CSV table of C-alpha atoms in Angstrom, one decimal:
chain,number,residue,atom,x,y,z
A,1,MET,CA,25.4,11.5,-60.1
A,2,PRO,CA,28.9,12.0,-60.5
A,3,ALA,CA,31.4,9.8,-62.9
A,4,PHE,CA,34.3,8.9,-60.2
A,5,VAL,CA,37.2,7.4,-62.2
A,6,VAL,CA,40.1,5.9,-59.6
A,7,ALA,CA,42.4,3.5,-58.9
A,8,MET,CA,41.3,1.3,-56.5
A,9,THR,CA,41.4,-2.4,-54.9
A,10,ALA,CA,38.5,-5.3,-55.7
A,11,LEU,CA,37.4,-4.5,-52.0
A,12,GLN,CA,36.9,-1.1,-52.9
A,13,TYR,CA,35.3,-1.7,-56.2
A,14,SER,CA,32.6,-3.8,-54.1
A,15,LYS,CA,32.4,-0.6,-52.1
A,16,LEU,CA,32.1,1.8,-54.6
A,17,ILE,CA,29.3,-0.6,-56.1
A,18,SER,CA,27.8,-0.5,-53.1
A,19,PHE,CA,27.4,3.5,-53.5
A,20,ALA,CA,25.8,3.5,-56.7
A,21,SER,CA,23.0,1.3,-55.4
A,22,GLY,CA,22.4,3.5,-52.1
A,23,LEU,CA,22.3,6.3,-54.2
A,24,THR,CA,18.3,4.7,-55.5
A,25,ASP,CA,17.8,4.0,-51.8
A,26,SER,CA,14.1,5.8,-50.2
A,27,SER,CA,15.9,9.3,-49.2
A,28,PHE,CA,16.3,10.2,-53.3
A,29,SER,CA,12.8,8.9,-54.3
A,30,GLU,CA,10.8,11.6,-52.2
A,31,MET,CA,13.5,14.5,-54.4
A,32,GLN,CA,11.6,16.1,-57.4
A,33,ARG,CA,13.2,15.5,-60.3
A,34,VAL,CA,13.1,18.2,-62.8
A,35,THR,CA,14.4,18.3,-66.2
A,36,GLU,CA,16.8,20.4,-68.0
A,37,PRO,CA,18.5,21.0,-70.9
A,38,GLU,CA,21.6,19.4,-72.0
A,39,LEU,CA,23.5,22.5,-71.9
A,40,MET,CA,22.0,25.6,-70.6
A,41,ASP,CA,20.9,28.3,-73.2
A,42,ASP,CA,22.3,31.4,-71.8
A,43,GLN,CA,24.3,33.3,-69.1
A,44,THR,CA,21.1,33.8,-67.2
A,45,GLN,CA,20.5,30.3,-66.9
A,46,SER,CA,24.1,29.0,-65.8
A,47,GLU,CA,24.1,31.8,-62.9
A,48,ALA,CA,20.4,30.2,-61.9
A,49,TYR,CA,21.5,26.6,-61.5
A,50,ALA,CA,24.7,28.0,-59.7
A,51,ALA,CA,23.1,29.6,-57.6
A,52,ALA,CA,20.4,27.3,-56.2
A,53,ASP,CA,20.8,25.2,-53.2
A,54,PHE,CA,21.6,21.9,-53.9
A,55,ALA,CA,23.2,21.3,-50.0
A,56,GLU,CA,20.8,18.8,-48.7
A,57,ALA,CA,21.4,16.0,-51.5
A,58,HIS,CA,25.1,16.8,-52.8
A,59,SER,CA,26.2,16.7,-49.1
A,60,HIS,CA,24.3,13.3,-49.0
A,61,ILE,CA,26.1,12.5,-52.1
A,62,VAL,CA,29.3,12.5,-49.7
A,63,ASP,CA,27.8,10.7,-46.6
A,64,ILE,CA,26.5,7.8,-48.4
A,65,PHE,CA,30.1,7.6,-50.0
A,66,GLY,CA,32.1,8.0,-47.1
A,67,ASN,CA,29.8,5.3,-45.8
A,68,CYS,CA,31.6,2.9,-48.1
A,69,PHE,CA,35.0,3.6,-46.8
A,70,PRO,CA,34.6,4.5,-43.0
A,71,GLY,CA,38.1,5.5,-41.6
A,72,GLU,CA,39.9,5.0,-45.2
A,73,GLU,CA,42.3,7.5,-46.4
A,74,LEU,CA,41.6,8.0,-49.8
A,75,THR,CA,43.7,9.1,-52.4
A,76,GLY,CA,44.1,9.8,-55.6
A,77,HIS,CA,42.5,11.3,-59.0
A,78,ILE,CA,38.5,11.7,-58.9
A,79,LEU,CA,37.1,12.9,-62.0
A,80,ASP,CA,33.2,14.6,-62.1
A,81,LEU,CA,31.8,14.9,-65.6
A,82,GLY,CA,29.2,16.7,-65.8
A,83,CYS,CA,29.8,18.5,-62.9
A,84,GLY,CA,27.9,21.8,-63.3
A,85,PRO,CA,29.5,25.0,-61.2
A,86,GLY,CA,32.4,22.2,-58.8
A,87,ASP,CA,29.4,21.5,-55.6
A,88,ILE,CA,29.6,18.2,-55.7
A,89,CYS,CA,33.5,18.5,-56.3
A,90,PHE,CA,34.2,20.7,-53.5
A,91,ARG,CA,32.3,18.5,-50.8
A,92,PHE,CA,34.4,16.1,-51.7
A,93,ALA,CA,37.8,18.0,-51.6
A,94,ALA,CA,36.9,19.1,-48.3
A,95,ARG,CA,36.1,15.4,-46.7
A,96,TYR,CA,39.3,13.8,-49.2
A,97,PRO,CA,42.1,16.5,-49.2
A,98,GLY,CA,44.5,13.9,-50.0
A,99,CYS,CA,42.5,13.2,-53.4
A,100,SER,CA,43.1,15.8,-56.8
A,101,PHE,CA,39.6,16.4,-58.4
A,102,THR,CA,39.0,17.4,-62.2
A,103,GLY,CA,35.4,19.1,-63.0
A,104,VAL,CA,34.5,19.3,-66.7
A,105,ASP,CA,30.9,20.3,-67.8
A,106,GLY,CA,29.2,21.9,-70.6
A,107,SER,CA,28.2,25.1,-69.7
Protein backbone atom coordinates (compact mmCIF):
# COMPACT_ATOMS: atom_id res chain seq x y z
CA MET A 1 0.00 0.00 0.00
CA PRO A 2 1.32 3.46 -0.80
CA ALA A 3 2.25 5.87 1.95
CA PHE A 4 0.29 9.13 1.73
CA VAL A 5 1.69 12.31 3.23
CA VAL A 6 -0.73 15.21 3.06
CA ALA A 7 -1.81 18.18 5.13
CA MET A 8 -5.42 17.58 6.15
CA THR A 9 -8.21 18.57 8.48
CA ALA A 10 -9.39 16.31 11.31
CA LEU A 11 -12.37 15.27 9.18
CA GLN A 12 -10.12 14.38 6.25
CA TYR A 13 -7.86 12.45 8.63
CA SER A 14 -10.80 10.37 9.87
CA LYS A 15 -11.77 9.67 6.25
CA LEU A 16 -8.19 8.60 5.49
CA ILE A 17 -8.29 6.17 8.41
CA SER A 18 -11.54 4.82 6.98
CA PHE A 19 -9.80 4.45 3.60
CA ALA A 20 -6.92 2.50 5.14
CA SER A 21 -9.37 0.24 6.95
CA GLY A 22 -11.18 -0.41 3.68
CA LEU A 23 -8.00 -1.79 2.12
CA THR A 24 -8.38 -4.88 4.26
CA ASP A 25 -11.92 -5.62 3.10
CA SER A 26 -12.96 -8.92 1.55
CA SER A 27 -12.20 -7.83 -2.00
CA PHE A 28 -8.50 -7.84 -1.14
CA SER A 29 -8.67 -11.08 0.84
CA GLU A 30 -9.38 -12.91 -2.42
CA MET A 31 -6.08 -11.73 -3.89
CA GLN A 32 -3.23 -14.17 -3.52
CA ARG A 33 -0.04 -12.46 -2.41
CA VAL A 34 3.19 -13.68 -3.92
CA THR A 35 6.11 -12.41 -1.89
CA GLU A 36 9.06 -10.87 -3.65
CA PRO A 37 12.50 -9.66 -2.61
CA GLU A 38 12.68 -6.13 -1.24
CA LEU A 39 14.70 -5.06 -4.27
CA MET A 40 14.78 -6.58 -7.72
CA ASP A 41 18.09 -8.32 -8.40
CA ASP A 42 18.41 -7.52 -12.08
CA GLN A 43 16.83 -5.56 -14.91
CA THR A 44 14.81 -8.55 -16.14
CA GLN A 45 12.95 -8.78 -12.82
CA SER A 46 12.23 -5.05 -12.82
CA GLU A 47 10.95 -5.17 -16.39
CA ALA A 48 8.70 -8.17 -15.64
CA TYR A 49 7.22 -6.38 -12.61
CA ALA A 50 6.67 -3.19 -14.60
CA ALA A 51 4.92 -5.17 -17.35
CA ALA A 52 2.57 -7.03 -14.96
CA ASP A 53 -1.12 -6.08 -15.04
CA PHE A 54 -2.13 -4.63 -11.68
CA ALA A 55 -4.90 -2.49 -13.20
CA GLU A 56 -7.78 -3.99 -11.20
CA ALA A 57 -6.06 -3.90 -7.81
CA HIS A 58 -4.51 -0.46 -8.29
CA SER A 59 -7.76 1.04 -9.58
CA HIS A 60 -9.53 -0.43 -6.54
CA ILE A 61 -7.16 1.41 -4.19
CA VAL A 62 -7.89 4.73 -5.93
CA ASP A 63 -11.64 4.01 -5.90
CA ILE A 64 -11.69 3.24 -2.16
CA PHE A 65 -9.73 6.45 -1.49
CA GLY A 66 -12.18 8.41 -3.67
CA ASN A 67 -15.13 6.99 -1.74
CA CYS A 68 -13.69 8.53 1.43
CA PHE A 69 -13.53 12.00 -0.14
CA PRO A 70 -16.58 12.17 -2.47
CA GLY A 71 -16.88 15.41 -4.38
CA GLU A 72 -13.88 17.02 -2.71
CA GLU A 73 -11.23 18.79 -4.75
CA LEU A 74 -8.07 17.48 -3.16
CA THR A 75 -4.82 19.42 -3.41
CA GLY A 76 -1.40 18.97 -1.89
CA HIS A 77 1.61 16.77 -2.31
CA ILE A 78 1.45 12.96 -2.19
CA LEU A 79 4.53 10.87 -1.40
CA ASP A 80 4.37 7.23 -2.50
CA LEU A 81 7.15 5.19 -0.88
CA GLY A 82 7.91 1.91 -2.62
CA CYS A 83 5.98 2.94 -5.72
CA GLY A 84 7.52 0.44 -8.15
CA PRO A 85 6.95 1.67 -11.70
CA GLY A 86 4.55 4.35 -10.43
CA ASP A 87 1.25 2.88 -11.61
CA ILE A 88 -0.68 3.90 -8.48
CA CYS A 89 0.81 7.42 -8.61
CA PHE A 90 -0.31 7.75 -12.24
CA ARG A 91 -3.83 6.60 -11.35
CA PHE A 92 -4.06 9.03 -8.43
CA ALA A 93 -2.69 11.87 -10.61
CA ALA A 94 -5.38 11.20 -13.22
CA ARG A 95 -8.11 11.27 -10.56
CA TYR A 96 -6.68 14.20 -8.54
CA PRO A 97 -5.02 16.67 -10.93
CA GLY A 98 -4.78 19.31 -8.17
CA CYS A 99 -2.20 17.22 -6.34
CA SER A 100 1.47 16.78 -7.07
CA PHE A 101 3.12 13.39 -6.63
CA THR A 102 6.55 12.05 -5.79
CA GLY A 103 7.23 8.35 -6.13
CA VAL A 104 10.32 6.74 -4.59
CA ASP A 105 11.39 3.14 -5.14
CA GLY A 106 14.57 1.18 -4.58
CA SER A 107 14.37 -0.94 -7.73
